[in-house]
Coordinates of C-alpha atoms in Angstrom, one line a residue:
M1 CA 44.1 -4.1 -9.4
T2 CA 41.9 -1.0 -9.1
S3 CA 39.3 -1.1 -6.4
A4 CA 35.7 -0.3 -7.1
P5 CA 34.4 3.1 -5.8
S6 CA 32.4 3.0 -2.6
W7 CA 29.2 4.2 -4.2
L8 CA 29.3 1.3 -6.7
I9 CA 29.9 -1.2 -3.9
N10 CA 27.1 0.2 -1.7
S11 CA 24.7 0.3 -4.7
F12 CA 25.4 -3.4 -5.3
I13 CA 24.8 -4.2 -1.6
Y14 CA 21.5 -2.3 -1.4
L15 CA 20.1 -3.7 -4.6
S16 CA 21.2 -7.2 -3.8
A17 CA 19.6 -7.1 -0.3
A18 CA 16.4 -5.7 -1.7
V19 CA 16.2 -8.2 -4.6
I20 CA 16.6 -11.1 -2.2
A21 CA 14.6 -9.9 0.8
V22 CA 11.6 -8.2 -0.8
P23 CA 10.4 -11.1 -3.0
L24 CA 11.0 -13.5 -0.1
A25 CA 8.9 -11.4 2.2
K26 CA 6.1 -11.1 -0.4
K27 CA 6.2 -14.9 -0.9
L28 CA 5.7 -15.3 2.9
G29 CA 2.7 -12.9 2.8
L30 CA 4.6 -10.2 4.9
G31 CA 4.6 -7.4 2.3
S32 CA 7.4 -5.4 0.7
I33 CA 8.0 -3.0 3.7
I34 CA 9.0 -5.9 5.9
G35 CA 11.3 -7.1 3.2
Y36 CA 13.1 -3.8 3.0
L37 CA 13.4 -3.4 6.8
A38 CA 14.8 -7.0 7.1
A39 CA 17.3 -6.2 4.3
G40 CA 18.4 -3.1 6.2
I41 CA 18.9 -5.1 9.4
A42 CA 20.8 -7.8 7.6
I43 CA 23.4 -5.5 5.9
G44 CA 23.5 -2.9 8.7
P45 CA 25.8 -2.4 11.7
W46 CA 24.0 -5.1 13.7
G47 CA 23.9 -7.6 10.9
L48 CA 26.6 -8.4 8.4
K49 CA 28.2 -4.9 8.9
L50 CA 28.3 -4.3 5.1
V51 CA 27.2 -0.7 5.5
T52 CA 28.0 1.6 8.5
N53 CA 27.2 5.2 7.3
V54 CA 23.5 4.8 8.2
Q55 CA 22.7 8.5 8.9
D56 CA 24.0 9.7 5.6
I57 CA 22.0 7.0 3.8
L58 CA 18.9 7.9 5.8
H59 CA 19.1 11.6 5.0
F60 CA 19.5 10.8 1.3
A61 CA 16.7 8.2 1.3
E62 CA 14.3 10.6 2.9
F63 CA 14.0 12.1 -0.5
G64 CA 11.8 9.1 -1.4
V65 CA 9.3 10.4 1.1
V66 CA 9.5 13.8 -0.6
L67 CA 8.8 12.2 -4.0
M68 CA 5.9 10.2 -2.6
L69 CA 4.2 13.4 -1.2
F70 CA 4.7 15.1 -4.5
L71 CA 2.9 12.3 -6.3
V72 CA 0.1 12.3 -3.7
G73 CA -0.2 16.1 -4.3
L74 CA -0.6 15.4 -8.0
E75 CA -3.7 13.3 -7.2
L76 CA -5.3 16.1 -5.1
E77 CA -6.7 19.1 -7.0
P78 CA -6.8 22.4 -5.0
Q79 CA -10.5 22.3 -4.6
R80 CA -10.4 18.7 -3.2
L81 CA -7.6 19.7 -0.8
W82 CA -9.7 22.7 0.3
N83 CA -12.6 20.3 1.0
L84 CA -10.3 18.3 3.3
R85 CA -9.3 21.3 5.4
R86 CA -11.7 20.3 8.3
P87 CA -10.4 16.7 8.6
I88 CA -6.8 17.9 8.2
F89 CA -6.9 20.5 11.0
G90 CA -9.8 18.9 12.9
W91 CA -9.1 15.2 13.2
G92 CA -5.4 15.8 12.5
S93 CA -5.0 18.0 15.6
A94 CA -7.3 15.7 17.6
Q95 CA -5.0 12.7 16.9
L96 CA -1.7 14.5 17.5
M97 CA -2.8 16.4 20.6
G98 CA -4.8 13.4 22.0
C99 CA -1.9 11.0 21.6
A100 CA 0.7 13.5 22.8
A101 CA -1.3 14.4 25.9
V102 CA -1.9 10.8 27.0
L103 CA 1.8 9.8 26.3
T104 CA 3.1 12.8 28.2
G105 CA 0.8 12.2 31.1
V106 CA 1.8 8.5 31.4
A107 CA 5.5 9.4 31.2
M108 CA 5.2 12.0 33.9
A109 CA 3.3 9.5 36.0
F110 CA 6.4 7.3 35.9
G111 CA 8.6 10.1 37.1
V112 CA 9.9 11.4 33.8
G113 CA 10.6 15.2 33.8
W114 CA 8.0 17.3 32.1
Q115 CA 10.3 18.6 29.3
T116 CA 11.4 15.1 28.4
A117 CA 7.9 13.7 28.7
L118 CA 6.5 16.5 26.5
V119 CA 9.0 16.1 23.7
A120 CA 8.8 12.3 23.9
G121 CA 5.0 12.4 23.7
L122 CA 5.0 14.8 20.8
G123 CA 7.6 12.8 18.9
L124 CA 6.0 9.4 19.5
A125 CA 2.5 10.8 18.5
L126 CA 3.8 11.3 15.0
S127 CA 3.2 8.5 12.4
S128 CA 5.2 7.2 9.5
T129 CA 3.9 8.9 6.3
A130 CA 6.1 6.5 4.2
I131 CA 4.7 3.3 5.7
A132 CA 1.1 4.5 6.0
L133 CA 0.8 5.8 2.5
Q134 CA 2.6 2.8 1.1
A135 CA 0.1 0.5 2.8
I136 CA -2.9 2.6 1.9
G137 CA -1.7 2.5 -1.8
E138 CA -1.1 -1.3 -1.8
R139 CA -4.6 -1.9 -0.2
H140 CA -6.3 0.6 -2.5
L141 CA -7.7 2.4 0.5
M142 CA -7.3 6.0 -0.6
P143 CA -10.8 6.4 -2.0
T144 CA -12.3 5.0 1.3
S145 CA -13.3 7.0 4.3
S146 CA -10.5 5.6 6.4
G147 CA -7.9 6.3 3.6
Q148 CA -9.0 9.9 3.3
A149 CA -9.0 10.3 7.1
G150 CA -5.6 8.7 7.5
F151 CA -4.1 10.9 4.7
S152 CA -5.6 14.1 6.3
I153 CA -4.0 13.2 9.7
L154 CA -0.7 12.4 8.1
L155 CA -0.6 15.7 6.3
F156 CA -1.4 17.6 9.5
Q157 CA 1.5 15.8 11.2
D158 CA 3.9 16.9 8.4
V159 CA 2.8 20.5 9.1
A160 CA 2.9 20.0 12.9
A161 CA 6.5 18.7 12.8
I162 CA 7.7 22.3 12.2
P163 CA 6.3 23.9 15.3
I164 CA 7.5 20.9 17.3
L165 CA 11.0 21.4 16.2
A166 CA 10.7 25.2 16.9
L167 CA 9.6 24.3 20.5
L168 CA 12.8 22.4 21.3
P169 CA 15.2 25.3 21.9
L170 CA 12.7 26.8 24.3
L171 CA 12.7 23.6 26.4
G172 CA 16.5 23.2 26.3
V173 CA 19.3 25.0 27.9
V174 CA 19.6 28.4 26.0
V175 CA 21.9 31.3 26.6
A176 CA 20.0 34.2 28.3
S177 CA 21.5 36.9 26.2
S178 CA 20.0 35.4 23.1
D179 CA 16.5 36.0 24.4
A180 CA 16.7 39.7 23.6
V181 CA 17.0 39.1 19.9
A182 CA 14.8 36.0 19.8
P183 CA 11.6 38.0 18.9
V184 CA 13.3 39.7 16.0
G185 CA 14.8 36.4 14.8
R186 CA 11.5 34.7 15.0
L187 CA 9.7 37.5 13.1
Y188 CA 12.4 37.2 10.4
E189 CA 12.0 33.4 10.2
A190 CA 8.2 33.8 9.9
I191 CA 8.6 36.3 7.0
K192 CA 11.0 33.9 5.2
I193 CA 8.5 31.1 5.6
I194 CA 5.6 33.1 4.3
A195 CA 7.7 34.4 1.4
V196 CA 8.8 30.9 0.3
I197 CA 5.3 29.4 0.5
G198 CA 4.0 32.4 -1.5
A199 CA 6.7 32.0 -4.1
I200 CA 5.8 28.3 -4.5
I201 CA 2.1 29.1 -4.9
L202 CA 2.7 32.0 -7.2
G203 CA 5.4 30.2 -9.2
G204 CA 3.3 27.1 -9.5
R205 CA 0.4 29.2 -11.0
L206 CA 2.4 31.5 -13.3
L207 CA 5.8 30.0 -14.1
L208 CA 5.8 26.2 -13.7
R209 CA 3.2 25.3 -16.4
P210 CA 4.7 27.6 -19.1
L211 CA 8.2 26.3 -18.2
L212 CA 7.1 22.6 -18.5
N213 CA 5.3 23.4 -21.8
W214 CA 8.5 24.9 -23.2
I215 CA 10.6 21.9 -22.1
A216 CA 8.0 19.5 -23.5
K217 CA 8.2 21.2 -26.9
S218 CA 11.9 20.4 -27.1
G219 CA 11.0 16.8 -27.8
T220 CA 13.6 15.3 -25.5
P221 CA 11.9 13.0 -22.9
E222 CA 15.0 12.7 -20.8
I223 CA 15.2 16.4 -20.3
F224 CA 11.5 16.5 -19.2
T225 CA 12.4 13.7 -16.7
A226 CA 15.3 15.9 -15.5
A227 CA 13.0 18.9 -15.2
S228 CA 10.5 16.9 -13.2
L229 CA 13.2 15.9 -10.7
L230 CA 14.7 19.4 -10.7
L231 CA 11.2 20.8 -9.8
V232 CA 10.9 18.5 -6.7
V233 CA 14.6 19.0 -5.7
G234 CA 14.4 22.8 -6.0
I235 CA 11.2 23.1 -3.9
A236 CA 12.5 20.7 -1.3
T237 CA 15.7 22.7 -1.1
L238 CA 13.8 26.0 -0.6
M239 CA 11.7 24.5 2.2
Q240 CA 14.7 23.0 3.9
L241 CA 16.5 26.4 3.8
V242 CA 13.7 28.1 5.8
G243 CA 13.3 25.2 8.2
L244 CA 10.1 23.7 6.8
S245 CA 9.4 20.2 5.8
M246 CA 10.7 19.1 2.4
A247 CA 7.8 16.7 2.0
L248 CA 5.3 19.4 2.7
G249 CA 6.8 21.7 0.0
A250 CA 6.8 18.8 -2.5
F251 CA 3.2 18.1 -1.6
L252 CA 2.2 21.7 -2.2
A253 CA 3.9 21.7 -5.6
G254 CA 2.1 18.5 -6.6
V255 CA -1.3 20.1 -5.6
L256 CA -0.5 23.1 -7.8
L257 CA 0.2 20.9 -10.8
A258 CA -2.7 18.5 -10.2
E259 CA -4.8 20.3 -12.9
S260 CA -2.0 20.7 -15.5
Q261 CA -1.9 18.7 -18.7
Y262 CA 1.5 17.3 -17.7
K263 CA 0.1 15.6 -14.6
R264 CA 0.3 12.0 -16.0
E265 CA 3.7 12.5 -17.5
L266 CA 5.1 13.9 -14.3
E267 CA 3.7 10.8 -12.5
T268 CA 5.3 8.4 -15.0
N269 CA 8.7 10.1 -14.8
I270 CA 8.9 10.3 -11.0
E271 CA 7.2 7.0 -10.0
P272 CA 10.4 4.8 -10.6
F273 CA 12.6 7.1 -8.6
K274 CA 10.0 7.3 -5.8
G275 CA 9.8 3.5 -5.5
L276 CA 13.6 3.0 -5.4
L277 CA 14.2 5.8 -2.9
L278 CA 11.3 4.7 -0.7
G279 CA 12.8 1.2 -0.6
L280 CA 16.2 2.7 0.2
F281 CA 14.5 4.7 3.0
F282 CA 13.0 1.5 4.6
I283 CA 16.4 -0.2 4.2
A284 CA 18.0 2.7 6.1
V285 CA 15.4 2.5 8.8
G286 CA 16.2 -1.1 9.3
M287 CA 19.9 -0.3 9.5
S288 CA 19.3 2.4 12.0
I289 CA 17.7 0.1 14.6
D290 CA 20.2 0.3 17.5
F291 CA 20.2 -3.3 18.9
G292 CA 22.9 -2.2 21.4
V293 CA 20.4 -0.1 23.3
L294 CA 17.9 -2.9 23.0
M295 CA 20.3 -5.4 24.5
K296 CA 21.4 -2.9 27.2
S297 CA 17.9 -2.2 28.4
P298 CA 15.5 -4.7 26.9
G299 CA 12.8 -4.3 29.5
L300 CA 12.8 -0.5 29.2
M301 CA 12.8 -0.7 25.4
A302 CA 9.9 -3.2 25.4
A303 CA 7.9 -1.0 27.9
I304 CA 8.4 2.1 25.7
L305 CA 7.6 0.3 22.5
F306 CA 4.5 -1.6 23.5
G307 CA 3.4 1.2 25.8
F308 CA 3.3 3.9 23.2
L309 CA 1.9 1.5 20.6
G310 CA -0.9 0.4 22.9
I311 CA -1.7 4.0 24.0
K312 CA -1.8 5.2 20.4
L313 CA -3.9 2.3 19.3
V314 CA -6.5 3.0 21.9
V315 CA -6.6 6.8 21.3
I316 CA -6.7 6.4 17.5
Y317 CA -9.4 3.7 17.6
G318 CA -11.4 6.1 19.7
I319 CA -11.0 8.8 17.1
A320 CA -12.1 6.3 14.4
W321 CA -15.2 5.6 16.5
L322 CA -15.9 9.4 16.8
M323 CA -15.4 9.8 13.1
K324 CA -17.9 6.9 12.5
L325 CA -15.5 5.0 10.2
P326 CA -16.8 1.6 9.1
H327 CA -16.1 -1.1 11.7
Q328 CA -14.0 -3.3 9.4
E329 CA -11.8 -0.3 8.5
R330 CA -11.0 0.8 12.1
P331 CA -8.3 -1.8 13.0
V332 CA -6.2 -1.0 9.8
F333 CA -6.7 2.7 10.4
A334 CA -5.5 2.5 14.0
V335 CA -2.4 0.3 13.1
L336 CA -1.4 2.5 10.2
L337 CA -1.2 5.6 12.5
A338 CA 0.0 3.9 15.7
Q339 CA 3.7 3.3 14.7
G340 CA 6.3 6.0 15.1
G341 CA 7.2 8.3 12.2
E342 CA 10.3 9.3 10.3
F343 CA 10.0 12.8 11.7
A344 CA 10.4 11.4 15.2
F345 CA 14.1 10.6 14.3
V346 CA 14.6 14.3 13.5
V347 CA 12.7 15.5 16.6
F348 CA 14.6 13.3 19.1
Q349 CA 18.0 14.0 17.5
A350 CA 17.3 17.8 17.7
A351 CA 16.1 17.4 21.3
A352 CA 19.4 15.8 22.3
G353 CA 21.2 18.6 20.5
A354 CA 19.2 21.2 22.4
N355 CA 19.9 19.5 25.7
V356 CA 16.3 18.6 26.4
F357 CA 17.4 15.1 27.2
S358 CA 20.5 12.9 26.9
M359 CA 21.8 11.1 23.8
E360 CA 21.1 7.8 25.5
T361 CA 17.4 8.8 25.9
S362 CA 17.4 9.9 22.3
S363 CA 18.8 6.5 21.1
L364 CA 16.3 4.7 23.2
L365 CA 13.4 6.6 21.7
I366 CA 14.7 6.3 18.2
G367 CA 15.1 2.6 18.6
A368 CA 11.6 2.2 19.8
V369 CA 10.3 4.2 16.8
A370 CA 12.3 2.1 14.4
L371 CA 11.1 -1.2 16.0
S372 CA 7.5 0.1 15.8
M373 CA 8.0 0.6 12.0
L374 CA 9.2 -3.1 11.9
I375 CA 6.2 -4.3 13.9
S376 CA 3.5 -2.3 12.2
P377 CA 3.5 -4.3 8.9
L378 CA 3.5 -7.5 10.9
L379 CA 0.4 -6.3 12.8
L380 CA -1.3 -5.5 9.4
V381 CA -0.6 -9.1 8.3
A382 CA -2.1 -10.4 11.5
I383 CA -5.2 -8.2 11.0
D384 CA -5.6 -9.4 7.4
K385 CA -5.3 -13.1 8.4
I386 CA -7.1 -13.2 11.7
L387 CA -9.3 -10.1 12.5
L388 CA -10.8 -9.0 9.1
P389 CA -12.2 -12.5 8.2
R390 CA -14.0 -12.4 11.5
Y391 CA -15.4 -9.0 10.8
A392 CA -16.6 -10.2 7.4
Q393 CA -18.2 -13.3 8.9
N394 CA -19.9 -11.3 11.7
E395 CA -21.2 -8.6 9.4
A396 CA -22.5 -11.0 6.7
P397 CA -26.2 -11.0 6.4
K398 CA -27.8 -13.7 8.7
L399 CA -30.2 -15.6 6.5
A400 CA -32.3 -18.7 7.3
E401 CA -31.5 -21.8 5.3
I402 CA -34.1 -23.3 3.0
S403 CA -36.5 -25.2 5.3
E404 CA -39.8 -25.7 3.3
P405 CA -39.8 -28.7 0.9
Q406 CA -39.8 -27.7 -2.8
Q407 CA -41.3 -29.5 -5.8
A408 CA -39.8 -27.6 -8.9
P409 CA -38.5 -29.9 -11.7
V410 CA -35.2 -28.0 -11.9
I411 CA -32.6 -27.2 -9.2
I412 CA -30.0 -24.5 -9.9
A413 CA -27.0 -24.6 -7.5
G414 CA -25.1 -21.3 -7.7
F415 CA -26.8 -18.1 -8.8
G416 CA -23.8 -15.9 -9.9
R417 CA -23.4 -14.5 -13.4
Y418 CA -23.7 -18.0 -15.0
G419 CA -26.6 -19.3 -13.0
Q420 CA -28.6 -16.1 -13.3
I421 CA -28.7 -16.3 -17.1
I422 CA -30.1 -19.8 -16.9
G423 CA -32.6 -18.8 -14.3
R424 CA -33.8 -15.7 -16.2
M425 CA -34.3 -17.7 -19.4
M426 CA -36.3 -20.4 -17.6
S427 CA -38.4 -17.7 -15.9
A428 CA -39.1 -16.0 -19.3
Q429 CA -40.5 -19.4 -20.5
G430 CA -42.8 -19.7 -17.5
L431 CA -40.7 -22.6 -16.0
T432 CA -40.0 -22.7 -12.2
A433 CA -36.7 -23.7 -10.6
T434 CA -35.4 -24.0 -7.0
V435 CA -32.4 -21.8 -6.7
L436 CA -29.7 -22.4 -4.0
D437 CA -26.7 -20.2 -3.2
H438 CA -24.5 -20.2 -0.1
D439 CA -23.3 -16.6 -0.5
A440 CA -25.5 -14.5 1.8
D441 CA -24.5 -11.2 0.1
M442 CA -25.4 -12.6 -3.3
V443 CA -28.7 -13.9 -2.1
E444 CA -29.6 -10.5 -0.6
T445 CA -28.6 -8.8 -3.9
V446 CA -30.6 -11.0 -6.3
R447 CA -33.6 -11.0 -4.0
S448 CA -33.6 -7.2 -4.2
F449 CA -34.1 -7.6 -8.0
G450 CA -37.2 -9.9 -7.4
F451 CA -35.6 -13.3 -7.8
R452 CA -36.7 -16.1 -5.5
V453 CA -33.5 -17.5 -4.2
F454 CA -32.9 -19.8 -1.2
Y455 CA -29.9 -19.6 1.1
G456 CA -28.2 -23.0 1.4
D457 CA -25.1 -25.0 0.6
A458 CA -25.8 -27.5 -2.2
S459 CA -23.0 -29.8 -1.0
R460 CA -25.2 -30.8 2.1
L461 CA -27.5 -33.8 1.6
D462 CA -30.3 -32.6 3.9
L463 CA -30.6 -29.3 2.0
L464 CA -30.7 -31.1 -1.3
R465 CA -33.5 -33.3 -0.1
T466 CA -35.4 -30.2 1.1
A467 CA -34.8 -28.5 -2.3
G468 CA -36.7 -31.4 -3.9
A469 CA -33.7 -33.3 -5.4
A470 CA -35.6 -36.7 -5.0
T471 CA -38.3 -35.6 -7.4
A472 CA -36.6 -33.0 -9.6
K473 CA -35.6 -33.9 -13.2
V474 CA -32.6 -31.6 -13.9
F475 CA -29.8 -30.3 -11.7
V476 CA -27.9 -27.2 -13.0
L477 CA -24.5 -27.1 -11.4
A478 CA -23.2 -23.4 -11.6
V479 CA -21.1 -23.0 -8.5
D480 CA -17.8 -21.1 -8.8
D481 CA -15.6 -23.3 -6.6
V482 CA -14.2 -26.3 -8.6
E483 CA -13.7 -28.6 -5.5
Q484 CA -17.2 -27.9 -4.2
S485 CA -18.6 -28.5 -7.7
L486 CA -17.1 -32.0 -7.9
K487 CA -18.2 -32.7 -4.4
I488 CA -21.8 -31.9 -5.3
V489 CA -21.6 -34.1 -8.3
D490 CA -20.5 -37.1 -6.2
L491 CA -23.4 -36.4 -3.8
V492 CA -26.0 -36.2 -6.5
N493 CA -24.8 -39.3 -8.3
E494 CA -24.9 -41.3 -5.1
H495 CA -28.3 -40.2 -3.7
F496 CA -30.2 -38.9 -6.7
P497 CA -29.2 -40.9 -9.8
Q498 CA -32.4 -39.9 -11.7
L499 CA -31.2 -36.2 -11.9
Q500 CA -29.7 -35.1 -15.2
I501 CA -26.8 -32.9 -14.4
V502 CA -26.1 -29.9 -16.6
A503 CA -22.7 -28.5 -15.4
R504 CA -20.5 -25.5 -15.9
A505 CA -16.8 -26.1 -16.3
R506 CA -14.4 -23.4 -15.2
D507 CA -11.4 -24.8 -17.2
V508 CA -10.1 -28.0 -18.9
T509 CA -9.1 -29.6 -15.5
H510 CA -12.6 -29.0 -14.2
W511 CA -14.2 -30.3 -17.5
N512 CA -12.1 -33.5 -17.2
G513 CA -13.1 -34.0 -13.5
L514 CA -16.8 -33.7 -14.4
R515 CA -16.4 -36.2 -17.3
D516 CA -14.7 -38.6 -14.9
R517 CA -17.9 -38.5 -12.8
G518 CA -20.1 -39.3 -15.8
V519 CA -21.4 -35.7 -16.4
M520 CA -21.7 -35.4 -20.2
L521 CA -23.7 -32.1 -20.4
V522 CA -20.8 -29.8 -19.7
E523 CA -20.3 -26.3 -21.0
R524 CA -17.1 -24.3 -20.6
E525 CA -18.0 -20.9 -19.1
L526 CA -16.1 -18.7 -21.6
F527 CA -16.1 -20.8 -24.7
E528 CA -19.2 -19.6 -26.5
S529 CA -18.6 -15.9 -25.7
S530 CA -15.0 -16.2 -26.9
L531 CA -16.3 -17.7 -30.2
R532 CA -18.6 -14.8 -30.6
S533 CA -15.8 -12.3 -30.1
A534 CA -13.6 -14.2 -32.6
R535 CA -16.5 -13.9 -35.2
T536 CA -16.7 -10.1 -34.5
V537 CA -12.9 -9.8 -35.1
L538 CA -13.2 -11.7 -38.5
E539 CA -16.1 -9.5 -39.6
L540 CA -14.2 -6.3 -38.6
L541 CA -11.3 -7.5 -40.8
G542 CA -13.7 -7.8 -43.8
Q543 CA -14.9 -11.4 -43.8
P544 CA -18.6 -11.6 -44.7
P545 CA -20.8 -12.3 -41.6
Y546 CA -22.0 -15.6 -43.0
E547 CA -18.4 -16.9 -43.6
A548 CA -17.3 -15.7 -40.1
R549 CA -20.2 -17.6 -38.6
Q550 CA -19.3 -20.7 -40.5
T551 CA -15.7 -20.4 -39.5
A552 CA -16.6 -20.1 -35.8
M553 CA -19.0 -23.1 -36.0
R554 CA -16.3 -25.3 -37.7
F555 CA -13.8 -24.2 -35.0
R556 CA -16.4 -25.0 -32.3
Q557 CA -17.1 -28.5 -33.7
H558 CA -13.4 -29.2 -34.1
N559 CA -12.6 -28.1 -30.6
I560 CA -15.4 -30.3 -29.1
E561 CA -14.1 -33.3 -31.1
L562 CA -10.5 -32.5 -30.0
F563 CA -11.5 -32.5 -26.3
G564 CA -13.1 -35.9 -26.9
R565 CA -9.8 -37.2 -28.3
M566 CA -7.8 -35.7 -25.4
Y567 CA -10.0 -36.8 -22.6
P568 CA -8.9 -40.5 -22.5
H569 CA -5.3 -39.3 -22.0
H570 CA -6.0 -36.3 -19.7
K571 CA -3.8 -37.8 -16.9
D572 CA -0.8 -38.2 -19.3
R573 CA 0.5 -34.7 -20.0
S574 CA 2.8 -35.6 -22.8
K575 CA 0.1 -37.5 -24.7
V576 CA -2.4 -34.6 -24.2
I577 CA 0.1 -32.1 -25.6
A578 CA 0.8 -34.4 -28.6
V579 CA -2.9 -34.8 -29.4
A580 CA -3.5 -31.0 -29.0
V581 CA -0.6 -30.1 -31.4
Q582 CA -1.8 -32.7 -33.9
G583 CA -5.3 -31.3 -33.7
R584 CA -4.2 -27.7 -34.1
L585 CA -2.2 -28.6 -37.3
Q586 CA -5.1 -30.5 -38.7
L587 CA -7.4 -27.5 -38.1
E588 CA -5.0 -25.1 -39.7
E589 CA -4.6 -27.3 -42.8
Q590 CA -8.4 -27.8 -43.1
M591 CA -9.0 -24.0 -42.8
A592 CA -6.3 -23.3 -45.4
Q593 CA -8.0 -25.6 -47.9
E594 CA -11.4 -24.0 -47.3
R595 CA -9.9 -20.5 -47.7
E596 CA -8.6 -21.5 -51.1
L597 CA -12.0 -22.7 -52.2
L598 CA -13.7 -19.5 -51.0
A599 CA -11.1 -17.2 -52.4
K600 CA -12.9 -16.5 -55.6
R601 CA -16.2 -15.6 -53.8
R602 CA -14.7 -13.5 -51.0
P603 CA -14.6 -9.7 -51.6
A604 CA -11.2 -8.4 -52.5
G605 CA -9.1 -6.7 -49.9
W606 CA -10.4 -8.3 -46.7
R607 CA -7.0 -10.0 -46.1
D608 CA -5.3 -6.6 -46.5
A609 CA -7.0 -5.3 -43.4
V610 CA -5.1 -7.9 -41.3

């Protein structure tokens, strides 16, 4: 029997791990990144040992980061990027140098040599562009001040990774004879770098757009997709040849094409490849975690991991304070930039090769960075579930509850989009109502428009008494939450039986719950507006407005009667379905008969528009 090629087996392993782990992680509320990392740990050398060539996979998967930066560049027009120059080089350098200085100082205080401390500090000060931008995208934070600041700092880090790598040979053990030619070599490298960047900028302006236009005219979508990938691969290769960041080159190319007419098509073609390769990158990071080093020196690993995370969190939160970012955005901003970055893998491996420190130290630092990538999404989950709700609660407007007794004949509980229409119509008729709403932000907003709204929870008996429920005639129930709505009905029926309840039903289940409690004046919140839209559709198809109105009214009457027939059986699903199907067939038959009667009077051709 012929054995399957290794690439096919590995593809099956990666896809299987991702398909199992990612939905499970999302189900548990941990996010997709945790799922990918867990999948990598499971199939890697310290898990099931299904994959062992981790470094080769990591190098290939880094192309996902390249594609991501290209797509980010497509969203940034050159003028917008120019406007970000100050936060990129200002706050970016402040974050990198601030974190590196503190980390280096702490390491030296514990007796680490200055060369090792400096390289470790610079490497650990870098953040994961892949994780941070993925999280920013998932949370829709890019338009916010923290999203823009985070992106600017990450972009500066991608640029700064190059001089950090150039610094390593100077710190390591170098041959003295090479020093004589070093200045000439460095000048030659600088000329190459300037030439490549100039070629990318000039080519993007003069050549790329005409080339894409020529390819698009060929009428072969798959070739345009191939050209899109070729563009990114070619620029990444050029940047790699001169020792620059592939991701930085791809980002620059994206910026140059941000104003082209092919921007959306490029995004559509590359997005699927970016998602798959980014997932593979996170899987490779999970596989690269060296649990052998962790088990050999667990105390030292924990000290490095939590030490550099804690230091970066404090420094970055301080920068967020100086930048005057909103309070509720600072924790997420700090966590997104606190974990180690993918460029740290390259820095520490290159430092070991340049004899700045040993391979064991390199493995220890790389393990700490990989573990920080694993912990960071967990910290974000903790912030979402624990910290941010407290921020929202603390920053909510502090309003006094209704305290003065009211005498209006109508009480409206809930003043959202539904309750406001009722309140405005009553006001237009010169009628007064006592309005209650427990959402402080909503109360503040509607008060700014001149409405008299009281802050209070209508499910509390004392507040209902203060609102005048004992003497009022009508109670309008317009709260959003279904459970709270039914709770209020129970309270009103028990203590204020004279009140006539006019209620809003969110759906059929809510409608049945209200009817169970004796509430007969119930309106489904979208029913009438949906009928009006249906009338408009019939008129656009050629049906006379009068007939469209009559059709809608007949449908309305039939639907109300059908709900009445379904209600006695609403706890028996099979019976409800049977009644609903029978009612639908009856309506269709009735409508068909009426269409036949009206066929002679209807203008010819209206059915042809359907």
